[in-house]
Coordinates of C-alpha atoms in Angstrom, one line a residue:
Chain A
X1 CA -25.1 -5.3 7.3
X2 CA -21.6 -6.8 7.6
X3 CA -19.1 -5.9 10.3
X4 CA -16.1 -7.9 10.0
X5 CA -13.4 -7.9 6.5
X6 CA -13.7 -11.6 7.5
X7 CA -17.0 -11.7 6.4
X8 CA -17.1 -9.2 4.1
X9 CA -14.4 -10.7 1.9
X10 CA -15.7 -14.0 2.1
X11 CA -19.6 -12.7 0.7
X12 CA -17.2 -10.8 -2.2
X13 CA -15.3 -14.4 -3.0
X14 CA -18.6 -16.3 -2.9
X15 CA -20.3 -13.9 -5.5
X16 CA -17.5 -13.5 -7.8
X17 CA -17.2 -17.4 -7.9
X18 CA -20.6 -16.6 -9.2
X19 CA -19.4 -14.7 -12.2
X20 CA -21.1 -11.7 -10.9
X21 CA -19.4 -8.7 -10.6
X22 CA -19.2 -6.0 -7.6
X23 CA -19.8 -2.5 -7.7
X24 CA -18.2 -0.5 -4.5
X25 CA -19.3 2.8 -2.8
X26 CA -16.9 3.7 0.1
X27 CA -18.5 6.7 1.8
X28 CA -18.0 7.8 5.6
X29 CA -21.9 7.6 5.8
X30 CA -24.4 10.9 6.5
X31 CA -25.7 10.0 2.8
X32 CA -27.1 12.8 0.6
X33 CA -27.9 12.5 -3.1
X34 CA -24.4 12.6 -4.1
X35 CA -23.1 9.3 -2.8
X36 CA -27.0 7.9 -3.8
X37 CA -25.9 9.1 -7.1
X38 CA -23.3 6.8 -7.2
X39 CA -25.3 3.9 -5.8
X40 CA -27.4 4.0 -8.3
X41 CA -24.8 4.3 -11.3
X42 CA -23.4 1.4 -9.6
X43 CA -27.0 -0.6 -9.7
X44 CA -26.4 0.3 -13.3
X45 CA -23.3 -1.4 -13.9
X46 CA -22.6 -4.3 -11.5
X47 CA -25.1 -7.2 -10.5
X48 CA -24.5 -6.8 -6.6
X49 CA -23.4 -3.3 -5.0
X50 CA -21.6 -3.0 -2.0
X51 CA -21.6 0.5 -0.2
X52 CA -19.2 0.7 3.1
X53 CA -19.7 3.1 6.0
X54 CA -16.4 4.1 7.7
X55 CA -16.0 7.2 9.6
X56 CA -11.9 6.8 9.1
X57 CA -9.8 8.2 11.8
X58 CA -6.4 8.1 10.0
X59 CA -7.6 10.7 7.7
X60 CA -8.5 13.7 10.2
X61 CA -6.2 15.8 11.7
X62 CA -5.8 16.4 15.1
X63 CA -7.4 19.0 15.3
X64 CA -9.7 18.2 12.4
X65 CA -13.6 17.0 13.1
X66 CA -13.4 13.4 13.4
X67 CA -15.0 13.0 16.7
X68 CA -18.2 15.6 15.6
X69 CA -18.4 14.1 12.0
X70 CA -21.6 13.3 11.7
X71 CA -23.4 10.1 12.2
X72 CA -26.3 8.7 11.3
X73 CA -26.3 4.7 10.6
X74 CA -30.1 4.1 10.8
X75 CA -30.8 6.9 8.2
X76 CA -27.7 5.6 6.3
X77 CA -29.1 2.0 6.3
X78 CA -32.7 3.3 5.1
X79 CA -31.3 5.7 2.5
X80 CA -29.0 2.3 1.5
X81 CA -31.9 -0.3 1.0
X82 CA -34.2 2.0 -0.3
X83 CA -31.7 2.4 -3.5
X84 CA -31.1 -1.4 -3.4
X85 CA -27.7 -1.5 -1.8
X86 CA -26.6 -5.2 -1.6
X87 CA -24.2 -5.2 1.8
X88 CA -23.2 -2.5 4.0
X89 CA -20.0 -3.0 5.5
X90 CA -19.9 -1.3 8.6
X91 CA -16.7 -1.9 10.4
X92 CA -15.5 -0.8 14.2
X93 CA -12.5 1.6 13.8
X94 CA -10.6 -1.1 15.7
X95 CA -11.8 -3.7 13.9
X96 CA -9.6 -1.6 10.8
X97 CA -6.7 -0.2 12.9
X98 CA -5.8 -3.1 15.7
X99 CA -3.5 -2.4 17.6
X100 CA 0.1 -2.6 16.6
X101 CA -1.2 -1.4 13.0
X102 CA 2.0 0.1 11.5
X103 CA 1.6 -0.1 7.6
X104 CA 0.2 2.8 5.6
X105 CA 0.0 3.6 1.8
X106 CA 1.9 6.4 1.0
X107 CA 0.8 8.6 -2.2
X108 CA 3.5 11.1 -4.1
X109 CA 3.8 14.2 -5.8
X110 CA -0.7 14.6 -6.6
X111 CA -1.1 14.2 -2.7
X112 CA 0.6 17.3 -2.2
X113 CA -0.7 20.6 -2.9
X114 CA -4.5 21.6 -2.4
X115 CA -6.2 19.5 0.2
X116 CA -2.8 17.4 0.6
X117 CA -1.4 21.0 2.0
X118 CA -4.2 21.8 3.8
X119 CA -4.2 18.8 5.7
X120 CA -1.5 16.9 6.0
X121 CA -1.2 12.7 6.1
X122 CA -5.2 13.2 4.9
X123 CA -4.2 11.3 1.4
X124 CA -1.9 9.0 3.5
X125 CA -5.0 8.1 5.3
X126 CA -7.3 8.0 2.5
X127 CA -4.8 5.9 0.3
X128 CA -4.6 3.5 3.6
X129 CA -8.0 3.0 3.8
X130 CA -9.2 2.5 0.4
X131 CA -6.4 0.1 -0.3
X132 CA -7.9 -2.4 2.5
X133 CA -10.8 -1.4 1.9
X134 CA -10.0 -2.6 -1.9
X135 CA -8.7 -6.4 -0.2
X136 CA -11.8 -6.4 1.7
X137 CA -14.4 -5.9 -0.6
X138 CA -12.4 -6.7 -4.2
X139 CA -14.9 -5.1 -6.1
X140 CA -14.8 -4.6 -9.7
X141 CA -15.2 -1.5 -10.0
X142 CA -15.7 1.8 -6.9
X143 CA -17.4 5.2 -7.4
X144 CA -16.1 8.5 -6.8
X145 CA -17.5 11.4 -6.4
X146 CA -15.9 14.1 -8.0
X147 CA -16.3 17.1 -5.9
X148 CA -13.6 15.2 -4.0
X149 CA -11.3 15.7 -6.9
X150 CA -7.9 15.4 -5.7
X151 CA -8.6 12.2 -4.0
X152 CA -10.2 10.4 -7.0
X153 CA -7.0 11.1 -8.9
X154 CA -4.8 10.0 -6.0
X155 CA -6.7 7.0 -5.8
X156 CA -6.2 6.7 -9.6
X157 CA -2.7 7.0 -8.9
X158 CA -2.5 4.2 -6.3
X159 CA -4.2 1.7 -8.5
X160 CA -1.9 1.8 -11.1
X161 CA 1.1 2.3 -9.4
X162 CA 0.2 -0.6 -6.7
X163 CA -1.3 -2.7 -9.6
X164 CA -4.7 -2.6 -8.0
X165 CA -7.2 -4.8 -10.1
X166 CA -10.0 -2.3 -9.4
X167 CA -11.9 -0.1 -12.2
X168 CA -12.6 3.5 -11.0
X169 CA -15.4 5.6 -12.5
X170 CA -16.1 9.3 -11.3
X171 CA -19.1 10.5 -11.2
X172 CA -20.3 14.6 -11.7
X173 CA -21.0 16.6 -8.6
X174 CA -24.6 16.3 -7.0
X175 CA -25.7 19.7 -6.0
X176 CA -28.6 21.8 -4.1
X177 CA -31.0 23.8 -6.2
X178 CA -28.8 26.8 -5.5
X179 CA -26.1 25.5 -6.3
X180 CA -24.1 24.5 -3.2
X181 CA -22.4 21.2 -3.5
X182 CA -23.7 18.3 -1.5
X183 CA -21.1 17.4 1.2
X184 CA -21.9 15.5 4.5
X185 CA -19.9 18.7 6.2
X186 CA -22.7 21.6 5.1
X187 CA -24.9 20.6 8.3
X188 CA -21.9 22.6 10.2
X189 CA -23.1 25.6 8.5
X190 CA -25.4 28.0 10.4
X191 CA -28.5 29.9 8.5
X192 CA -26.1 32.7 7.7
X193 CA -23.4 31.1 6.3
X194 CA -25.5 28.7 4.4
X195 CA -27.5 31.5 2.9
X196 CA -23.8 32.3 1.7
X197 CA -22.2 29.3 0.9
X198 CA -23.9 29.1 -3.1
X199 CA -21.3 32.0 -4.0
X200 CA -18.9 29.2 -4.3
X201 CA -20.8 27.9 -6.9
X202 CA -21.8 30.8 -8.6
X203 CA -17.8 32.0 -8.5
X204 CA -17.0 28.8 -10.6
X205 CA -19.7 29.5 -13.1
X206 CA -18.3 32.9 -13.9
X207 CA -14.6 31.2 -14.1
X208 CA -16.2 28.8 -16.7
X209 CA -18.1 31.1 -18.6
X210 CA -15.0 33.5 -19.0
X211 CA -13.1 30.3 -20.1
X212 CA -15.1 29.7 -22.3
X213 CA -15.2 32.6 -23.8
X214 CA -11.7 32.6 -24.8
X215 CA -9.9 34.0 -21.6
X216 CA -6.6 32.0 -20.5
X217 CA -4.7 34.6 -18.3
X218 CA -5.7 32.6 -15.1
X219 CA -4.6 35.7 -12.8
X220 CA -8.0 37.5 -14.2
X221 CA -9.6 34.4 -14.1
X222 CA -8.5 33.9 -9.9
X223 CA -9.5 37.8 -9.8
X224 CA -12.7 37.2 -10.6
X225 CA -13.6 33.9 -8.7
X226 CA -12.1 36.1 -5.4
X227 CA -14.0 39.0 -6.2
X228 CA -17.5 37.0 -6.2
X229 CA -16.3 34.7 -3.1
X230 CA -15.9 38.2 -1.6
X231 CA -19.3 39.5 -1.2
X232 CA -20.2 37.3 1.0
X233 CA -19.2 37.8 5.0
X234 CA -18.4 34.6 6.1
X235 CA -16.7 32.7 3.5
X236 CA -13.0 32.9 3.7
X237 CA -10.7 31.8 0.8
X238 CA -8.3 28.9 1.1
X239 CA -7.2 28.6 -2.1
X240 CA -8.2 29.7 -5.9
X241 CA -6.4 26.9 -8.8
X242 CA -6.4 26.7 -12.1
X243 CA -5.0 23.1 -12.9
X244 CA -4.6 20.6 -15.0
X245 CA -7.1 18.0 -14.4
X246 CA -4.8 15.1 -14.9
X247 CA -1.7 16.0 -13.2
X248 CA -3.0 18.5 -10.9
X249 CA -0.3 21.3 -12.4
X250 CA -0.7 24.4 -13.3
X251 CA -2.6 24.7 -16.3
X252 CA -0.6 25.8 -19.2
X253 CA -2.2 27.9 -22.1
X254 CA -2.1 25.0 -24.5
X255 CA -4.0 22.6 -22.3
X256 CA -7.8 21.6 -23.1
X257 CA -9.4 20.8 -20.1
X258 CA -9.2 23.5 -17.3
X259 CA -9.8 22.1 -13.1
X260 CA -11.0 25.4 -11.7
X261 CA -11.0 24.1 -7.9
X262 CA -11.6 26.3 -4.7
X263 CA -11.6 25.7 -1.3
X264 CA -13.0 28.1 1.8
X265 CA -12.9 28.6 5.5
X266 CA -16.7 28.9 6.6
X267 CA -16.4 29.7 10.5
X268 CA -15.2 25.9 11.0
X269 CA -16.3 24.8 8.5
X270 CA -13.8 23.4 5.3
X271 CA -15.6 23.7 1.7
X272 CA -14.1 22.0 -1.6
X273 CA -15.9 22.7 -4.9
X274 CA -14.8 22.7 -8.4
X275 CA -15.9 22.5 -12.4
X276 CA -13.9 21.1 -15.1
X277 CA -14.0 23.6 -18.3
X278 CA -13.1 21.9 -21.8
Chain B
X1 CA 7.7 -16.7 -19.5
X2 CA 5.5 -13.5 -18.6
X3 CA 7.0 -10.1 -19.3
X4 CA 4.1 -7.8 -18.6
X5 CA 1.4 -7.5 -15.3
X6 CA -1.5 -7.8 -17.6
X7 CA -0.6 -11.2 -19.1
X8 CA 0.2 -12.1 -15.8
X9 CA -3.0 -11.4 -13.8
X10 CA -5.6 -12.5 -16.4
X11 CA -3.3 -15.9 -16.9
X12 CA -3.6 -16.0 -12.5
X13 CA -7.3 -15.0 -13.5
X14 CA -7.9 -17.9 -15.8
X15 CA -6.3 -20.4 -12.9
X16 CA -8.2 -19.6 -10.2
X17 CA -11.6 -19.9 -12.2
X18 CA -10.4 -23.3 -13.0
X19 CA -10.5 -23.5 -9.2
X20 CA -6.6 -24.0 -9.2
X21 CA -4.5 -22.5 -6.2
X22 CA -1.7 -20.3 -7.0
X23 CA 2.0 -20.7 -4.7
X24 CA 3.8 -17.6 -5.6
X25 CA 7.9 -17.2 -5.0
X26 CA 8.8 -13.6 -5.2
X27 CA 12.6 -13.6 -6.2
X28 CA 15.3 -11.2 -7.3
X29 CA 17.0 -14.3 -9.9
X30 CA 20.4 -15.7 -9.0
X31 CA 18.4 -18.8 -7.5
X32 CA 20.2 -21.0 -5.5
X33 CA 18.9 -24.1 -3.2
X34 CA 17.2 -21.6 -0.7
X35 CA 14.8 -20.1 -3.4
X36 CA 14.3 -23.8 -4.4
X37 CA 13.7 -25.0 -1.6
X38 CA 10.5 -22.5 -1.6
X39 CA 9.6 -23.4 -5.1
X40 CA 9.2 -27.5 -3.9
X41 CA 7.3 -26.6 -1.1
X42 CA 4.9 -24.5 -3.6
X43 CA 5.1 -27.3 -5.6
X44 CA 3.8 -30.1 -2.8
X45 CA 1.1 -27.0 -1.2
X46 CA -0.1 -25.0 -4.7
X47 CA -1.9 -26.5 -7.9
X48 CA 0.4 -23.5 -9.7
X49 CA 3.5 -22.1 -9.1
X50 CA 4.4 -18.6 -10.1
X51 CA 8.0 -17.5 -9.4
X52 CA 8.9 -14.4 -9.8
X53 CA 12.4 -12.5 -11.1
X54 CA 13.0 -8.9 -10.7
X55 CA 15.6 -6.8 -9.0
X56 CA 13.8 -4.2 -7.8
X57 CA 15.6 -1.1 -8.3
X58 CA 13.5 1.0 -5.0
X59 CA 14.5 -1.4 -2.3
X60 CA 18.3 -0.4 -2.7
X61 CA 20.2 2.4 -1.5
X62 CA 21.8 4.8 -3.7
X63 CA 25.0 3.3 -2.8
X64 CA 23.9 0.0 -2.4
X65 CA 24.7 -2.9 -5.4
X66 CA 21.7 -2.5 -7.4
X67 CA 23.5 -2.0 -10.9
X68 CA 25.9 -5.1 -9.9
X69 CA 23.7 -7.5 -8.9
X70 CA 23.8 -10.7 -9.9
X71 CA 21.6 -11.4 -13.0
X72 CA 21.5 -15.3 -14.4
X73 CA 18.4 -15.2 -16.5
X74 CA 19.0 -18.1 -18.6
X75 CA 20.6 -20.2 -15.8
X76 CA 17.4 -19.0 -13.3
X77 CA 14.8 -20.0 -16.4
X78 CA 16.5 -23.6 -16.5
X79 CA 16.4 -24.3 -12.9
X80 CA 13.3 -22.7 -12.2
X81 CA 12.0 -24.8 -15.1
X82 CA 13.6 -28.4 -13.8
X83 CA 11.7 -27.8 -10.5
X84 CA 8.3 -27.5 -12.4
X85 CA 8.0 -23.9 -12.0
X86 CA 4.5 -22.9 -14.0
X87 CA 5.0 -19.6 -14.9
X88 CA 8.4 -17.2 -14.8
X89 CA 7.1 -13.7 -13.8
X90 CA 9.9 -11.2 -14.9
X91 CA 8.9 -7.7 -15.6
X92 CA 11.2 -5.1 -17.2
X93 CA 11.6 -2.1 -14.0
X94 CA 10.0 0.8 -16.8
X95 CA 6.8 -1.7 -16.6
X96 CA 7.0 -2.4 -12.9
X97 CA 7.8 1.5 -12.2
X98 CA 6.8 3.7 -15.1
X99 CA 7.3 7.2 -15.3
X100 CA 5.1 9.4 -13.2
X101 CA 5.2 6.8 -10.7
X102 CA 4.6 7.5 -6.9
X103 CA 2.7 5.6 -4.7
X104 CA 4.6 3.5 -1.7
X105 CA 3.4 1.1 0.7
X106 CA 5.3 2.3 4.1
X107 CA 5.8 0.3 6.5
X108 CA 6.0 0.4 10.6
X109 CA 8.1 0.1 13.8
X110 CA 9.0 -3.4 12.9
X111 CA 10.7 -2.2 9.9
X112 CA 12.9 0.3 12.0
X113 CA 15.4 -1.4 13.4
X114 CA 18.2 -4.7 12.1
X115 CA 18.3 -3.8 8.3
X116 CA 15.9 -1.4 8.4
X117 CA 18.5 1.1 10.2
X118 CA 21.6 -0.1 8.2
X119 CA 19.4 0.6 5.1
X120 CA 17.3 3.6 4.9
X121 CA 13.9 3.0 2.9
X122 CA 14.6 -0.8 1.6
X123 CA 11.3 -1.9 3.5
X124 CA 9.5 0.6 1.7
X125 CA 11.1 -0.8 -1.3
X126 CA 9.9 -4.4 -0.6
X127 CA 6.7 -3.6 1.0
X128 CA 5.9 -1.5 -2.8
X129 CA 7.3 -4.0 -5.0
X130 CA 5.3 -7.1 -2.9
X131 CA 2.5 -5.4 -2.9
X132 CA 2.4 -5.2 -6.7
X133 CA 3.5 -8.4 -7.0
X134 CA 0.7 -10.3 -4.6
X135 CA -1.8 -7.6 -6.7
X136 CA -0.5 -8.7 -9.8
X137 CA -0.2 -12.5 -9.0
X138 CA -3.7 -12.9 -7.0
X139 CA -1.4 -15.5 -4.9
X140 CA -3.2 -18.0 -2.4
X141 CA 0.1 -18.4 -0.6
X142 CA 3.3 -17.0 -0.9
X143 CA 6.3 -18.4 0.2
X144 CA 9.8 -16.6 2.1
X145 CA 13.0 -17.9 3.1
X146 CA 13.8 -17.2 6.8
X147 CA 17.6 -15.7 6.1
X148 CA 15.4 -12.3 5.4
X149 CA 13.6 -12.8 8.9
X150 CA 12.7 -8.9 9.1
X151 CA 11.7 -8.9 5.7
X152 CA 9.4 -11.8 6.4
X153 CA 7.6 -10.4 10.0
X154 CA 8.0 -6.4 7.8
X155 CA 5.4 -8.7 4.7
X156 CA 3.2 -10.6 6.9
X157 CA 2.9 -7.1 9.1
X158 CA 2.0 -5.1 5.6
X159 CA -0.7 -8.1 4.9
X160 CA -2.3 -8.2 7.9
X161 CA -2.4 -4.3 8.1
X162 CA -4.0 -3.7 4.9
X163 CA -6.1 -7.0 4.5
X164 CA -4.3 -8.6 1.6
X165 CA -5.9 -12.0 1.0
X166 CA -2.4 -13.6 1.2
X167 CA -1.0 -16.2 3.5
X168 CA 2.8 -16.4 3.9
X169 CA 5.2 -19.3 5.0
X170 CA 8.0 -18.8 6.2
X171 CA 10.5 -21.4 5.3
X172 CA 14.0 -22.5 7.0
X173 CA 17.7 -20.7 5.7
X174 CA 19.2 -23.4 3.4
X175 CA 23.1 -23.7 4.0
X176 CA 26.2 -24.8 2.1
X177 CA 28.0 -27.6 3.4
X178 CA 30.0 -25.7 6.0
X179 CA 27.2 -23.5 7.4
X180 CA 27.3 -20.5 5.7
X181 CA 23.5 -19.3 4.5
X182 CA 22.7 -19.5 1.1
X183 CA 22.7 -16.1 -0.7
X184 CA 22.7 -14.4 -4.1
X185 CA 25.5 -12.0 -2.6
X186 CA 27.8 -14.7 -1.5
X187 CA 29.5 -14.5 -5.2
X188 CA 31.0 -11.0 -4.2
X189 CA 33.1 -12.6 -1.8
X190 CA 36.6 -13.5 -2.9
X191 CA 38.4 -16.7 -1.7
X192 CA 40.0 -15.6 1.2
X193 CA 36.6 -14.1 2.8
X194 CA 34.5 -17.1 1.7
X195 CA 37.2 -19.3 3.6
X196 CA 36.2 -17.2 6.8
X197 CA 32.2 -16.6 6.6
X198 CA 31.1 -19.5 8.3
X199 CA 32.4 -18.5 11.3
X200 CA 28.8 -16.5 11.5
X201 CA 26.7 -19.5 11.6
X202 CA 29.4 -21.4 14.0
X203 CA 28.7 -18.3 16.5
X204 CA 25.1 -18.8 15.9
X205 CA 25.4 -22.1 16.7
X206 CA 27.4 -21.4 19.9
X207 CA 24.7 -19.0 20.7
X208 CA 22.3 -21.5 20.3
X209 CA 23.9 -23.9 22.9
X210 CA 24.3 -21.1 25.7
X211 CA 20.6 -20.7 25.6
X212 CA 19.5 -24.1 25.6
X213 CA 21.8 -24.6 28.4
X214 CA 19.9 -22.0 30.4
X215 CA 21.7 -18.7 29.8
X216 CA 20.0 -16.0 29.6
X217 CA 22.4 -13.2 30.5
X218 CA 22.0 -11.5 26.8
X219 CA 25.1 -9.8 27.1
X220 CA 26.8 -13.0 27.4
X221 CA 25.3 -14.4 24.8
X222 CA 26.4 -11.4 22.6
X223 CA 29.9 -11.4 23.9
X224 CA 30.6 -14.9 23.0
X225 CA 29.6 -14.4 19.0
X226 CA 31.6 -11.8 19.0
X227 CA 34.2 -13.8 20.1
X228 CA 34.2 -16.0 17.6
X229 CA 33.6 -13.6 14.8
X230 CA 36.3 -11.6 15.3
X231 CA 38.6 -15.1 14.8
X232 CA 38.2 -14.2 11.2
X233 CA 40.0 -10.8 9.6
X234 CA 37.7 -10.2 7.0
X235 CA 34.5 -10.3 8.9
X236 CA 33.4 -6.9 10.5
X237 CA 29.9 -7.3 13.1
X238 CA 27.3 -4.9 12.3
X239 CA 24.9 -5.9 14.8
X240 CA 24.4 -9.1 16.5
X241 CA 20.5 -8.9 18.5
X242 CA 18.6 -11.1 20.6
X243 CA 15.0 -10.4 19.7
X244 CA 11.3 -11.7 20.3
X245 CA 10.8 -13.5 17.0
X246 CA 7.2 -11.7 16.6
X247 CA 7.8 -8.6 17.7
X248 CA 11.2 -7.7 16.4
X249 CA 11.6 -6.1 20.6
X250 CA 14.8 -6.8 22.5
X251 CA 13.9 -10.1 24.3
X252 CA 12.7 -10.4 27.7
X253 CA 13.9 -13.0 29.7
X254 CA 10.4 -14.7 30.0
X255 CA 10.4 -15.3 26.6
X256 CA 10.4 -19.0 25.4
X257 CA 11.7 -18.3 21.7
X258 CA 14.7 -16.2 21.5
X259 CA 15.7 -15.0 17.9
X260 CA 19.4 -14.3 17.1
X261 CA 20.2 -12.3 14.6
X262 CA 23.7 -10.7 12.9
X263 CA 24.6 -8.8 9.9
X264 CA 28.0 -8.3 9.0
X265 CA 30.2 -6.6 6.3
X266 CA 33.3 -8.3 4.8
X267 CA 34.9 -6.2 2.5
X268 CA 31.7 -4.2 0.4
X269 CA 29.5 -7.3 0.9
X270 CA 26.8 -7.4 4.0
X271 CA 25.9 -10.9 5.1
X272 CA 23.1 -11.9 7.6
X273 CA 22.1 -14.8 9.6
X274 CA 19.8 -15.9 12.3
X275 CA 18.5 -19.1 14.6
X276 CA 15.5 -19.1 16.2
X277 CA 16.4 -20.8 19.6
X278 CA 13.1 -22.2 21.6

């Protein structure tokens, strides 16, 4: 358990003086099986893993859930041993945002539609965080999950752009045996709405199936994702995109790789989901 | 000679295995005694010295002298090479900012005011293109003239703020014999203005003597360089400031270190200057 970048970056010098190399899993903590998922791919691959806990304020809205997010550290540590977890790096918001903090990361043109439009300066805040989160812990490479889509390519983005010296790797969605995807955010959901909630899941198999069979006219496609999404009560329907997984544009009929991604209103409660068909 | 980030960070890479410390002098060419006066010190501090030449198209304005810049290459190679300069870093701007490129690091309030105001989004520019260049150079210590004293407190603000294992020195304005700061742009003045630009630094230095005879009736202090820069025909103020040297505020008049600051514009060429006065 580390509290301080101080610290922190002086552990990450000291083993990489070691030759050994650092795997990184920044999560916001209230572990499930997806971010475990990505401990343990990280076990895999680098000799000492590093997993950071970080409720980050920047990246709420204000009238988002940042003060109700939920927390459990102890259960986080537990759930982080028991996989092998190296160092937890557990800072105090104002041990990240001092005051008189004033310099952000700024992403472009990805940031901006989906989740970008839905909540704006939430890239701005993720891109701010992972970057010092990056100088902190200078792993080799960090873990993604990718039901978080958008902001694994925005990260993407940033490295390259900023010249980052950090390997990503993206891992597949974890989800529950009916499908739902695993998200820290689905203990919002009452017993009725999470009785509902695997219609998201079961909208994007029907997308992928009909792609697969050979259907590109993406209006039908959207008609019958919102159709499904439609019988049940509470789930509302943000938005329905067909994109291009790289650049997040509209797919075009010649592409290969379809991003079906949705995102609902459940009461409160925001949902992202999405299946890459190729 | 490096032309391309990759050579660059695994040859940084290969020196700080060897345990060697890396002084790194972020320039945009047209070197003079004020860049090489931060190359010696890298020399006496560093085990490496990495200097750096690129005019960096994103921290000018769109009618700003970007395309006119001065560009010595050959002359820049040879004196960068007599002071013992390591390694040139000089990336083409399609590597440094390839298509598709989008991410910015922006900065604060600091960067809001003095040059920051007379040119819209040039911090962003030089917040971006250092941040690439500290992730691409892995420096221990990088090294800034004082002549861009915003610039300077805008960098160290942007490492502190997103934990960039950097330090920064800040070193003193070199001047020509009759005062006038060393600077890339001082080429664009013809003979008649260069005759009349050191009446910035003799106001400075007027300034100077007010305050450490006691004055600190800022107004006065103001009124007097204006005085003597409107001697000269050529010379039109900008802004002349009396600032807290850390915070970039308007000073208060408990403050033991005052920081004088102008900018100025003779013809199309803008010329600053500063003391510190403690």
């Amino acid at each position: 358990m580390i509290k301080t970048p101080g610290t922190m970056n002086s552990v990450s010098r000291m083993r990489h003086k070691e030759n050994k190399s650092i795997g990184f899993v920044p999560t916001m903590g209230c572990l499930h099986e997806g971010h475990l998922s990505l401990v343990r791919k990280a076990k895999v691959e680098c000799d000492v893993v590093v997993l950071s806990i970080f409720v980050n304020p920047i990246q709420f809205g204000p009238r988002e859930d940042f003060k109700r997010y939920p927390r459990y550290p102890s259960k986080d540590k537990m759930l982080a041993r028991r996989e092998g977890v190296d160092y937890i790096f557990m800072p105090a918001p104002p041990v990240m945002y001092p005051e008189n903090f004033q310099t952000c990361v700024l992403p472009g043109k990805l940031s901006s539609g989906l989740s970008g439009a839905a909540r704006p300066g939430h890239f701005k805040g993720v891109c701010t965080v992972v970057a010092k989160l990056f100088n902190i812990v200078e792993p080799d490479t960090a873990y993604f999950g990718q039901k978080d889509f958008q902001q694994a390519q925005v990260v993407k983005q940033m490295i390259k752009d900023l010249n980052m010296n950090v390997g990503v790797k993206i891992l597949p969605i974890v989800r529950e045996p009916d499908g739902l995807a695993m998200s820290s955010r689905n203990r919002y959901l009452n017993d009725s709405e999470r009785k509902e909630v695997p219609v998201l899941y079961e909208s994007l198999r029907e997308a992928k199936r009909l792609i697969r069979d050979g259907c590109r006219n993406t209006g039908k496609i959207k008609k019958t994702i919102k159709k499904t999404i439609n019988t049940a009560k509470y789930v509302n329907i943000e938005y329905i995109k067909l994109l291009n997984p790289d650049t997040l544009e509209p797919v075009d009929k010649n592409d290969k790789k379809f991003l079906v991604v949705i995102a609902a209103r459940v009461g409160k409660v925001r949902l992202i989901d999405n299946v890459i068909v190729s």
